[in-house]
PDB file of C-alpha atoms in Angstrom:
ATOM      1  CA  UNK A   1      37.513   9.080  10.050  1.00  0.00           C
ATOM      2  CA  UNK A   2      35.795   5.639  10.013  1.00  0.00           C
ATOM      3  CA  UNK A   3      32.700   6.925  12.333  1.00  0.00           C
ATOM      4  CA  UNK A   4      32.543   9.993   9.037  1.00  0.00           C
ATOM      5  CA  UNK A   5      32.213   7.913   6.445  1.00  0.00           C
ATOM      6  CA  UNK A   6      29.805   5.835   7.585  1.00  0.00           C
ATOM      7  CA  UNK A   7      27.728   8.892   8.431  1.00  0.00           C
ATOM      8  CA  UNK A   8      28.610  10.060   4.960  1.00  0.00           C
ATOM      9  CA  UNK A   9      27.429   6.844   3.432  1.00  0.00           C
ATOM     10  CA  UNK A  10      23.909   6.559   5.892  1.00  0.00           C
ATOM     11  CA  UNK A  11      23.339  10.043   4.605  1.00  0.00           C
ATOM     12  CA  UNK A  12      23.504   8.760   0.830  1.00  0.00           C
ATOM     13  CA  UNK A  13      21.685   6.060   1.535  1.00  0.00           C
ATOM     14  CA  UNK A  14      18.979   8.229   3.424  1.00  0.00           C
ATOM     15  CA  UNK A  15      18.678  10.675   0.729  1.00  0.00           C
ATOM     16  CA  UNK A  16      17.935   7.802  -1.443  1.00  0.00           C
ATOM     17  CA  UNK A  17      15.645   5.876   0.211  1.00  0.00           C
ATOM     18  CA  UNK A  18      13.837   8.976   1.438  1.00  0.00           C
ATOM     19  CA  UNK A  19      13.696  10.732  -1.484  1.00  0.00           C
ATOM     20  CA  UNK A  20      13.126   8.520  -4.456  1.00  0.00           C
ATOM     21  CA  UNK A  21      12.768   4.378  -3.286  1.00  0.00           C
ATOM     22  CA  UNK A  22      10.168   5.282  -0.374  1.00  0.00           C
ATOM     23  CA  UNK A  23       8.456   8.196  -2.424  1.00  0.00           C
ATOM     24  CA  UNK A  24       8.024   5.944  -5.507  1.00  0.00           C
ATOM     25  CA  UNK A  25       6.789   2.814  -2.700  1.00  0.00           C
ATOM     26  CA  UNK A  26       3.974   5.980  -1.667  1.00  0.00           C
ATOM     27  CA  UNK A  27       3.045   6.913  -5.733  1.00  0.00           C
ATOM     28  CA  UNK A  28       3.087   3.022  -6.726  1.00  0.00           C
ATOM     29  CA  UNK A  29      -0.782   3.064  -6.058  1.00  0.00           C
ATOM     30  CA  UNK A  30      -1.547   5.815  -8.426  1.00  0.00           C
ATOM     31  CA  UNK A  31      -2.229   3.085 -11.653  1.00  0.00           C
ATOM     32  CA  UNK A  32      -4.697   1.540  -9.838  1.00  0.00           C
ATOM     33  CA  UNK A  33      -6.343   4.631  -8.241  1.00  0.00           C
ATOM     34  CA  UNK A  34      -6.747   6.086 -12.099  1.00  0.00           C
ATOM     35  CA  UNK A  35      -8.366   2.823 -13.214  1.00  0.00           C
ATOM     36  CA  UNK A  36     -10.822   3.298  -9.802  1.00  0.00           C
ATOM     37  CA  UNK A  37     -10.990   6.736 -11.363  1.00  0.00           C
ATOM     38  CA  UNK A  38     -12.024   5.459 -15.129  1.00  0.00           C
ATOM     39  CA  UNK A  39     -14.309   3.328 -13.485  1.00  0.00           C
ATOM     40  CA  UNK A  40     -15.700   4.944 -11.449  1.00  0.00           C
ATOM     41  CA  UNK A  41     -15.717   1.795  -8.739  1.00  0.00           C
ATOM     42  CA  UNK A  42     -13.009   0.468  -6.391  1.00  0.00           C
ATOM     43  CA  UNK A  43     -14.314  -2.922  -7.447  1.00  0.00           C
ATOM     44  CA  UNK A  44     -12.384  -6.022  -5.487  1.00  0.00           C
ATOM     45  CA  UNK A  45      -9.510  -3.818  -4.581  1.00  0.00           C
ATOM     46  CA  UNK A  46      -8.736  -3.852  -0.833  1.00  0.00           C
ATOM     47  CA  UNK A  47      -8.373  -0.742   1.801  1.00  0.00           C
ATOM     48  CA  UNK A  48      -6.108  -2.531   3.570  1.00  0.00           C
ATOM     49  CA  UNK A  49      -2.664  -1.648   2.259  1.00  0.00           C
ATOM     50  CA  UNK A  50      -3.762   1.856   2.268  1.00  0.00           C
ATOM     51  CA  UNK A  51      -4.870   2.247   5.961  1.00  0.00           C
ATOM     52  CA  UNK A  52      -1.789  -0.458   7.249  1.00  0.00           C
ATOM     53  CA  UNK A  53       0.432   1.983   5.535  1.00  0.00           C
ATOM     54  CA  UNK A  54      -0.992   5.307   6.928  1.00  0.00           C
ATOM     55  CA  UNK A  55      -1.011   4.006  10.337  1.00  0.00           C
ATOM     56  CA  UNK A  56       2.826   3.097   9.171  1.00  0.00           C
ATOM     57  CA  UNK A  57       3.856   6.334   8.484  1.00  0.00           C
ATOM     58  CA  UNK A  58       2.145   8.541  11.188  1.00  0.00           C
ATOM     59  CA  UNK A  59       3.883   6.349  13.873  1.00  0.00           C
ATOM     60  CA  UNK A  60       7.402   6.970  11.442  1.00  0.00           C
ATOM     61  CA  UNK A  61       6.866  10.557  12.073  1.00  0.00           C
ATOM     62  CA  UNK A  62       6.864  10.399  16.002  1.00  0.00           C
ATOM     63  CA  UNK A  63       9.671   8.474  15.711  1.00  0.00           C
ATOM     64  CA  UNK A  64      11.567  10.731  13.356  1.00  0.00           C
ATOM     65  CA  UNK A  65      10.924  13.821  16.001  1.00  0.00           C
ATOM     66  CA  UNK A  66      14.179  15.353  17.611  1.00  0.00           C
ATOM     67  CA  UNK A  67      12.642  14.591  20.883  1.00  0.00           C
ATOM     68  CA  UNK A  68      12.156  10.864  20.204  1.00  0.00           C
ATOM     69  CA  UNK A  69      14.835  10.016  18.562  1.00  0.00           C
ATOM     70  CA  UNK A  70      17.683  12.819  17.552  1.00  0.00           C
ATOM     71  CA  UNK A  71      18.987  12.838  13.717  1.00  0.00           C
ATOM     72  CA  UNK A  72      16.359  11.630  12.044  1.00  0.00           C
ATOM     73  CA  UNK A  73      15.121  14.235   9.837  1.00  0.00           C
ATOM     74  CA  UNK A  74      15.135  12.189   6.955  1.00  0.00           C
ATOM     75  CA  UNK A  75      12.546   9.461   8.534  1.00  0.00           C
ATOM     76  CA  UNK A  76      10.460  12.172   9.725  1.00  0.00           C
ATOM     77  CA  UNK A  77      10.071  14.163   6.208  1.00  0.00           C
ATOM     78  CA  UNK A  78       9.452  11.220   4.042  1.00  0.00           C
ATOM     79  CA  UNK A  79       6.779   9.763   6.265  1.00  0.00           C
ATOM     80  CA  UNK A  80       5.205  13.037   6.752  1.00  0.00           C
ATOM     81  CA  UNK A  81       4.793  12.898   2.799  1.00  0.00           C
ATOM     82  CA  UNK A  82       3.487   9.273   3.001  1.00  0.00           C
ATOM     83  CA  UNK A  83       0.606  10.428   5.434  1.00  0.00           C
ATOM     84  CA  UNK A  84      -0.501  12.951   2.912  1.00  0.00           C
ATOM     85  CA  UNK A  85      -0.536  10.694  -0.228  1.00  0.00           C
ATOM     86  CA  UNK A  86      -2.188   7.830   1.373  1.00  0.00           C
ATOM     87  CA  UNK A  87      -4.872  10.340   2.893  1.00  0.00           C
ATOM     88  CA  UNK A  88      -5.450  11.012  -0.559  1.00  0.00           C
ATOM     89  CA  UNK A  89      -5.925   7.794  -1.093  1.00  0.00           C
ATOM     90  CA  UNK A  90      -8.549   6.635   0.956  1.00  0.00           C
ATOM     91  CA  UNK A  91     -10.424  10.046  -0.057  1.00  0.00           C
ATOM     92  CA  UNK A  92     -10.673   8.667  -3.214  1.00  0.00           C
ATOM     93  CA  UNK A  93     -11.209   5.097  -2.320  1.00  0.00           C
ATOM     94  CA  UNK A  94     -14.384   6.518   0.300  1.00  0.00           C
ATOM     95  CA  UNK A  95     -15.658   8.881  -2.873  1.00  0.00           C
ATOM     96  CA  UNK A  96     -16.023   5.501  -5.405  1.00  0.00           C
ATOM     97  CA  UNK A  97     -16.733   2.900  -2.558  1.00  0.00           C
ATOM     98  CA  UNK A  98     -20.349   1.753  -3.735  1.00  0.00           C
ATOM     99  CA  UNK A  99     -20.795  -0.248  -0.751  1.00  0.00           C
ATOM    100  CA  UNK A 100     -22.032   2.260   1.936  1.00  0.00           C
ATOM    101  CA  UNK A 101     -21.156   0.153   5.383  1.00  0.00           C
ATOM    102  CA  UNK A 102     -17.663  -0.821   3.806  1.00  0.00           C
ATOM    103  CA  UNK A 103     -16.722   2.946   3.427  1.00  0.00           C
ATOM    104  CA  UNK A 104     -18.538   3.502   6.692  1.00  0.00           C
ATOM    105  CA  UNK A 105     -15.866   0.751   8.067  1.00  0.00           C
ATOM    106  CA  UNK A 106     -12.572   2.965   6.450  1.00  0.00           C
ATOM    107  CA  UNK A 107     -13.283   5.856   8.015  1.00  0.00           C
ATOM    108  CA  UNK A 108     -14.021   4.230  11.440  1.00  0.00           C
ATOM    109  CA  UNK A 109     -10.342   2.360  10.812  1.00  0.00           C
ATOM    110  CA  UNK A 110      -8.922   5.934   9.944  1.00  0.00           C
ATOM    111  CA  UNK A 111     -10.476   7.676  13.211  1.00  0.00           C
ATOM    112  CA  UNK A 112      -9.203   4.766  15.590  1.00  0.00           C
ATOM    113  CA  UNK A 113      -5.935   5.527  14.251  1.00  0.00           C
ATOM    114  CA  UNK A 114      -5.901   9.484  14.089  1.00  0.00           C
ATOM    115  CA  UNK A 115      -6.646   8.810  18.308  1.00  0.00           C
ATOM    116  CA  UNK A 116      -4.476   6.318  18.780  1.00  0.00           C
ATOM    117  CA  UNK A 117      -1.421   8.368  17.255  1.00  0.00           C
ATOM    118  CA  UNK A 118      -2.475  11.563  19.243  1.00  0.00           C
ATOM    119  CA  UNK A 119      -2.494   9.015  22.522  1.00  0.00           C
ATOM    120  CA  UNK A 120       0.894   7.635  21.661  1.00  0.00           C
ATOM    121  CA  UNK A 121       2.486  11.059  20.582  1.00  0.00           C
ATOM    122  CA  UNK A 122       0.754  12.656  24.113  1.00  0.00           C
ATOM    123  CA  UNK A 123       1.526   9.724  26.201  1.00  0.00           C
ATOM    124  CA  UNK A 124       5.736   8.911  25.145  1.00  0.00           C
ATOM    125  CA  UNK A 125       6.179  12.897  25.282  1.00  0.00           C
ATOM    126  CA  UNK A 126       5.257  13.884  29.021  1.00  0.00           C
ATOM    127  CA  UNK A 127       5.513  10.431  30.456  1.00  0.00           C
ATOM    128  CA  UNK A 128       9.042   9.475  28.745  1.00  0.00           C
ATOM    129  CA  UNK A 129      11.676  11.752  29.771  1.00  0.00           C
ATOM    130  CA  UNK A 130      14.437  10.484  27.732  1.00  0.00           C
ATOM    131  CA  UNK A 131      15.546  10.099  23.763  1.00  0.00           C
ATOM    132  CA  UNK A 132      16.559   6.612  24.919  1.00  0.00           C
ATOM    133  CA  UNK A 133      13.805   5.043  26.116  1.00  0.00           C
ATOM    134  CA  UNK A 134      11.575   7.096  23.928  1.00  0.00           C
ATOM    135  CA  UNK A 135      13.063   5.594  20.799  1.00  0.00           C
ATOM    136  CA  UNK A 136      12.148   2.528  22.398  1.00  0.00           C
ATOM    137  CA  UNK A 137       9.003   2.575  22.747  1.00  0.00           C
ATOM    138  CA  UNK A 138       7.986   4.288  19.510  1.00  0.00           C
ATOM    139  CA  UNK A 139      10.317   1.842  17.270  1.00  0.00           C
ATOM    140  CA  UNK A 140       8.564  -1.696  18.865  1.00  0.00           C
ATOM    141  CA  UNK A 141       5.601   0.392  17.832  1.00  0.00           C
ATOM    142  CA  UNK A 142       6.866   1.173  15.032  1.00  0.00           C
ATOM    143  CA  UNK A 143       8.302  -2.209  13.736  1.00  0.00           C
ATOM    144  CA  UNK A 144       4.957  -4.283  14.642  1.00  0.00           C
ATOM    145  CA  UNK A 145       3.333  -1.572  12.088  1.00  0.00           C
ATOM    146  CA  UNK A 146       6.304  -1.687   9.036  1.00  0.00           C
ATOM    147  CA  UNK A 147       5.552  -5.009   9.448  1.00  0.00           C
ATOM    148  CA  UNK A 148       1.468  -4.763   8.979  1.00  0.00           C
ATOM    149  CA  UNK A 149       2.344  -2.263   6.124  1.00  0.00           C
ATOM    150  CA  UNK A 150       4.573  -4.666   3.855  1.00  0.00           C
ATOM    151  CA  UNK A 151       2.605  -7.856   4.694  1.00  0.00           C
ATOM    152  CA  UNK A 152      -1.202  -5.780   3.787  1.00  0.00           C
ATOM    153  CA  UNK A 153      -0.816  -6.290   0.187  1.00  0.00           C
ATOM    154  CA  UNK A 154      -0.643 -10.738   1.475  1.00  0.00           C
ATOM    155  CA  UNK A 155      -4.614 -10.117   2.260  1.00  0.00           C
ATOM    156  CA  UNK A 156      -5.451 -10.603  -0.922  1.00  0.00           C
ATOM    157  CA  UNK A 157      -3.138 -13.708  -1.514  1.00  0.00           C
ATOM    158  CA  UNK A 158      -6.406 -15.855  -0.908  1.00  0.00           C
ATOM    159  CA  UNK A 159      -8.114 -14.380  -3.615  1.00  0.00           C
ATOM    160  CA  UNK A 160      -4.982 -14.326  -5.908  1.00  0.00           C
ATOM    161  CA  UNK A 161      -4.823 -18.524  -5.292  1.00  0.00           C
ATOM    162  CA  UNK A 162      -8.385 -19.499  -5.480  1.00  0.00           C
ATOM    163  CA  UNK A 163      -9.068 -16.968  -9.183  1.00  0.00           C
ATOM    164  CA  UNK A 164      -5.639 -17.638  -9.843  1.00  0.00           C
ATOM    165  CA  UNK A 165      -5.691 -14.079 -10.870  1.00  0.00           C
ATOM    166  CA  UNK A 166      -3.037 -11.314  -9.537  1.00  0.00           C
ATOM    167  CA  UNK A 167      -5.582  -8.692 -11.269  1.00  0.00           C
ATOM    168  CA  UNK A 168      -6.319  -7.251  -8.146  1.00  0.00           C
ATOM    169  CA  UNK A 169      -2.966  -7.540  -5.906  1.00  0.00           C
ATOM    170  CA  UNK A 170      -1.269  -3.898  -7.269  1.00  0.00           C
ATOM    171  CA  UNK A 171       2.450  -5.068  -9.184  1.00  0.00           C
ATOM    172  CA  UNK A 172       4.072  -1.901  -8.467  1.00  0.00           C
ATOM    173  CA  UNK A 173       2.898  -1.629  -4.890  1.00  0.00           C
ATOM    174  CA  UNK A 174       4.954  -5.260  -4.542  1.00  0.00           C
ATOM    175  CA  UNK A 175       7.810  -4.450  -6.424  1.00  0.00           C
ATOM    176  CA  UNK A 176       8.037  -0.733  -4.260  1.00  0.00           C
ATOM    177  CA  UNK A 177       7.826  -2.121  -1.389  1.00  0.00           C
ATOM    178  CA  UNK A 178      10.651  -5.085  -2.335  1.00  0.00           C
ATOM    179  CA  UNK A 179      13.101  -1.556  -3.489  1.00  0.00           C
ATOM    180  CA  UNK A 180      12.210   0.246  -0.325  1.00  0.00           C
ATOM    181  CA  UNK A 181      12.827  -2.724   1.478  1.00  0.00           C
ATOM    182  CA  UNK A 182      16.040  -3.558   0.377  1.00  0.00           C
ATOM    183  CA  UNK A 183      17.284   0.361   0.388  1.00  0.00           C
ATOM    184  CA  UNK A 184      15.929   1.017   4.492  1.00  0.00           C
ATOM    185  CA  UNK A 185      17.677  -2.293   5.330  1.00  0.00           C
ATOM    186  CA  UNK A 186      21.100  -0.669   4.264  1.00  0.00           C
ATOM    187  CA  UNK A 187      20.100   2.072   5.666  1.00  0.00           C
ATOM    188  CA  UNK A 188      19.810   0.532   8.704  1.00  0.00           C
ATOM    189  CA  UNK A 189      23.108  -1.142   9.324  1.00  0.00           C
ATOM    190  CA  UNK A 190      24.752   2.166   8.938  1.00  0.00           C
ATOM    191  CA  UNK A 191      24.955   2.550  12.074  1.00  0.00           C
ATOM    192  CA  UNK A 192      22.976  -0.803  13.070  1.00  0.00           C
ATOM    193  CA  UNK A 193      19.367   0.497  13.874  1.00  0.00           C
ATOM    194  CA  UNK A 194      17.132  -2.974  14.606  1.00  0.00           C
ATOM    195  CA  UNK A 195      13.914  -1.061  15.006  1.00  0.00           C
ATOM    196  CA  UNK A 196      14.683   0.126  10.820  1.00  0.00           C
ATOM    197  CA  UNK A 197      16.292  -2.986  10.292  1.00  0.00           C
ATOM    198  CA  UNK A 198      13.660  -6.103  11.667  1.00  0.00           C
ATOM    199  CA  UNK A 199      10.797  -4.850   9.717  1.00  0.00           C
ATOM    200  CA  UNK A 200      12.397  -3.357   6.247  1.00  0.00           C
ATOM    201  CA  UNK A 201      14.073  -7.361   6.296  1.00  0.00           C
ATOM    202  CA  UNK A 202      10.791  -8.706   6.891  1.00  0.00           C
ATOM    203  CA  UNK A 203       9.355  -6.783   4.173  1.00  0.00           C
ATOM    204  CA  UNK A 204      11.889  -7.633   1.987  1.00  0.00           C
ATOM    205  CA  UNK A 205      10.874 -11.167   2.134  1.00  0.00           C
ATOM    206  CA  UNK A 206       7.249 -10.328   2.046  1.00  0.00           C
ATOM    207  CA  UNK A 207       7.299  -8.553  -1.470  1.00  0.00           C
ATOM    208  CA  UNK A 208       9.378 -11.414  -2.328  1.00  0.00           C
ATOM    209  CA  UNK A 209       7.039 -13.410  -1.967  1.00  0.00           C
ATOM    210  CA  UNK A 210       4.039 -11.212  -3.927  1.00  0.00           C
ATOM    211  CA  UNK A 211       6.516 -11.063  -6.945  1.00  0.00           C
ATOM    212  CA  UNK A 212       6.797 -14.509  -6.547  1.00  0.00           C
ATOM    213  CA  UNK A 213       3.172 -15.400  -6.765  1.00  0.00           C
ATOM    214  CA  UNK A 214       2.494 -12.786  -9.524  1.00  0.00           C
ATOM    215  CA  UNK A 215       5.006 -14.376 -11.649  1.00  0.00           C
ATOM    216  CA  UNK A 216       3.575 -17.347 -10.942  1.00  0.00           C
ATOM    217  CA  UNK A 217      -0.266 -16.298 -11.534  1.00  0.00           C
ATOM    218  CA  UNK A 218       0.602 -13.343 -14.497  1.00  0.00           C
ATOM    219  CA  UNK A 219      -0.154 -15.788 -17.735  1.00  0.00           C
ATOM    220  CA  UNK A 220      -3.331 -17.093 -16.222  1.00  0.00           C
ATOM    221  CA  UNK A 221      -4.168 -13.737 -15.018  1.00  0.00           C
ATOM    222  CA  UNK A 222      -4.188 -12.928 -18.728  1.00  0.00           C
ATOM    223  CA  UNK A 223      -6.198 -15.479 -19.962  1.00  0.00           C
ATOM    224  CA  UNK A 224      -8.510 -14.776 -17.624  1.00  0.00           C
ATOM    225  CA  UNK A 225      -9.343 -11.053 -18.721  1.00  0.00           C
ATOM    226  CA  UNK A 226      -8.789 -12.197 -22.050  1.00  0.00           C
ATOM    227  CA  UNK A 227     -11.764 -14.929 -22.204  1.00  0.00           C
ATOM    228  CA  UNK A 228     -13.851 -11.848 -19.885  1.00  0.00           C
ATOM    229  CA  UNK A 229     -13.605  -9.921 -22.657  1.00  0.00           C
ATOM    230  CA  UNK A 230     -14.504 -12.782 -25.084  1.00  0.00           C
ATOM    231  CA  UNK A 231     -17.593 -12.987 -23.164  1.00  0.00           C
ATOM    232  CA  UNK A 232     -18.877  -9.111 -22.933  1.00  0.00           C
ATOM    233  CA  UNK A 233     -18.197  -9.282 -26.777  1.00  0.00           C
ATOM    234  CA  UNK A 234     -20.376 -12.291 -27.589  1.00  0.00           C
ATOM    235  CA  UNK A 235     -22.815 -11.028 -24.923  1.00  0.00           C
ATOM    236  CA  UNK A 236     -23.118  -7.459 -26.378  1.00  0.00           C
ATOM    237  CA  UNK A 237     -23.319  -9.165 -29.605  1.00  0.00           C
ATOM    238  CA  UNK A 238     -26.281 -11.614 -28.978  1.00  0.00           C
ATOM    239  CA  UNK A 239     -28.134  -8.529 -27.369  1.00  0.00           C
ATOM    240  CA  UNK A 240     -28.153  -6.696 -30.838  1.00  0.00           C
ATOM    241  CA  UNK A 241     -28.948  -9.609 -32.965  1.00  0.00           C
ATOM    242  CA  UNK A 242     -31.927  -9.399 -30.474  1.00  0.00           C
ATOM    243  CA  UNK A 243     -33.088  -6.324 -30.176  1.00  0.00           C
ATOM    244  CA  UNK A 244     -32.250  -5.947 -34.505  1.00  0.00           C
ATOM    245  CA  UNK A 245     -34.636  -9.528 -34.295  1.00  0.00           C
ATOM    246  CA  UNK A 246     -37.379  -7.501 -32.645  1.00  0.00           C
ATOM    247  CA  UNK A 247     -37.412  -4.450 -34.819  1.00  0.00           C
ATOM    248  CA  UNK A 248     -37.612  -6.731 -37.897  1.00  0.00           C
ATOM    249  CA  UNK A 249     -40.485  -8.198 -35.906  1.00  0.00           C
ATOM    250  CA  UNK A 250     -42.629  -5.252 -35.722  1.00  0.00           C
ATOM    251  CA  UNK A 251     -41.608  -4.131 -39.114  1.00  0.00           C
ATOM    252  CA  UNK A 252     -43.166  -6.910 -40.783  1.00  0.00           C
ATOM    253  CA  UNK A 253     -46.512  -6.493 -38.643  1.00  0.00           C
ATOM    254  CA  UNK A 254     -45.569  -9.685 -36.329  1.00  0.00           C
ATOM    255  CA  UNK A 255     -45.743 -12.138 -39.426  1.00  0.00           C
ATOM    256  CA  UNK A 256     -42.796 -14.919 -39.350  1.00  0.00           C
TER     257      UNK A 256
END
């Protein structure tokens, strides 16, 4: 009856997490994508969260196979979906990457992990003959890359200090990964699973800490774009008092 309910409630809890927390952690990019869009530049925004958290999810799938590790369906479809949306992603990222050798860089990072996933998948399947030790194998894998995935967006933490500017360190990539966090850690003690459990925990405390620095860096942050725009104004200003001074100019045949 006990052993039920807890199924019951890990199902619940799946469901969520699967469906709506992990989905919304995969579509939290999309704000900044349309403004890469509008612009028609990635500017200072970083690959990294993007490839750490495709890497994430392909390993996810093998994990979530019935020959890996049995009753898992819900890890498996979810991450599948994550691989799709963050290939989308760094499409778009390579189509308005300016710089040439950094996009060059992406896709190398996106090849070495295509082959390393087909050598893991290949290798645990014919060379691990059980569920047990499969799920082993795949979830340290696993962990050490949930881990990469919720600590990527901490790359640009050095830039967020020294601008004192969160402009470019995504909000609702944090605060997603903090929700998904939270839900896959439930998730995880019902029944305990540490592979699930270690690195959603970690992550917790990870996006923590981003919401924590971009509540600490948010007013600045909007000074800061406030006094750029300031500046464009002025400048766009003095060049038309210029270029109005020079038509004058010639107007009057050069004479002061």
């Amino acid at each position: 009856m006990v052993s039920h309910l807890v199924n019951t409630i890990r199902n619940v809890v799946g469901i969520t997490a699967g469906n709506v927390i992990s989905l919304f952690l995969f579509l939290s990019p999309v704000p900044t994508f349309v403004r890469i869009w509008k612009k028609g530049s990635v500017e200072q925004f970083s690959p990294t969260p993007y490839l750490a958290t495709l890497i994430n999810c392909m390993v996810w799938v093998i994990y979530g196979l019935p020959m890996v590790h049995p009753n898992s369906t819900l890890v498996m479809t979810i991450n599948g979906t994550g691989t799709a949306i963050e290939f989308a992603y760094i499409s778009l990222f390579l189509i308005f990457c300016p710089d040439k050798k950094k996009g060059l860089k992406v896709l190398l990072i996106v090849l070495v992990e295509l082959i390393f996933i087909a050598l893991v998948t290949t290798l645990v399947l014919t060379l691990v003959h059980t569920t047990e030790r499969r799920s082993m194998v795949v979830g340290i894998i696993a962990v050490l890359f949930n881990i990469t995935m919720y600590a990527s967006p901490l790359s640009v933490m050095r830039l967020v200090i020294s601008t004192k500017s969160v402009e470019y360190m995504p909000f609702f990539l944090s605060l997603a990964s903090f929700g998904n966090g939270v839900i896959w850690t439930t998730y995880a003690f019902l029944p305990f699973d540490p592979f699930i459990a270690v690195p959603n925990g970690l992550g917790t405390l990870f996006s923590l800490a981003q919401l924590l620095l971009y509540a600490i860096y948010y007013k600045s942050t909007k000074r800061i774009i406030a006094t750029r725009k300031e500046t464009k104004m002025e400048l766009n200003l003095s060049e038309v008092v210029v270029v109005s001074g020079d038509i004058d100019h010639k107007k009057t045949g050069g004479v002061p």
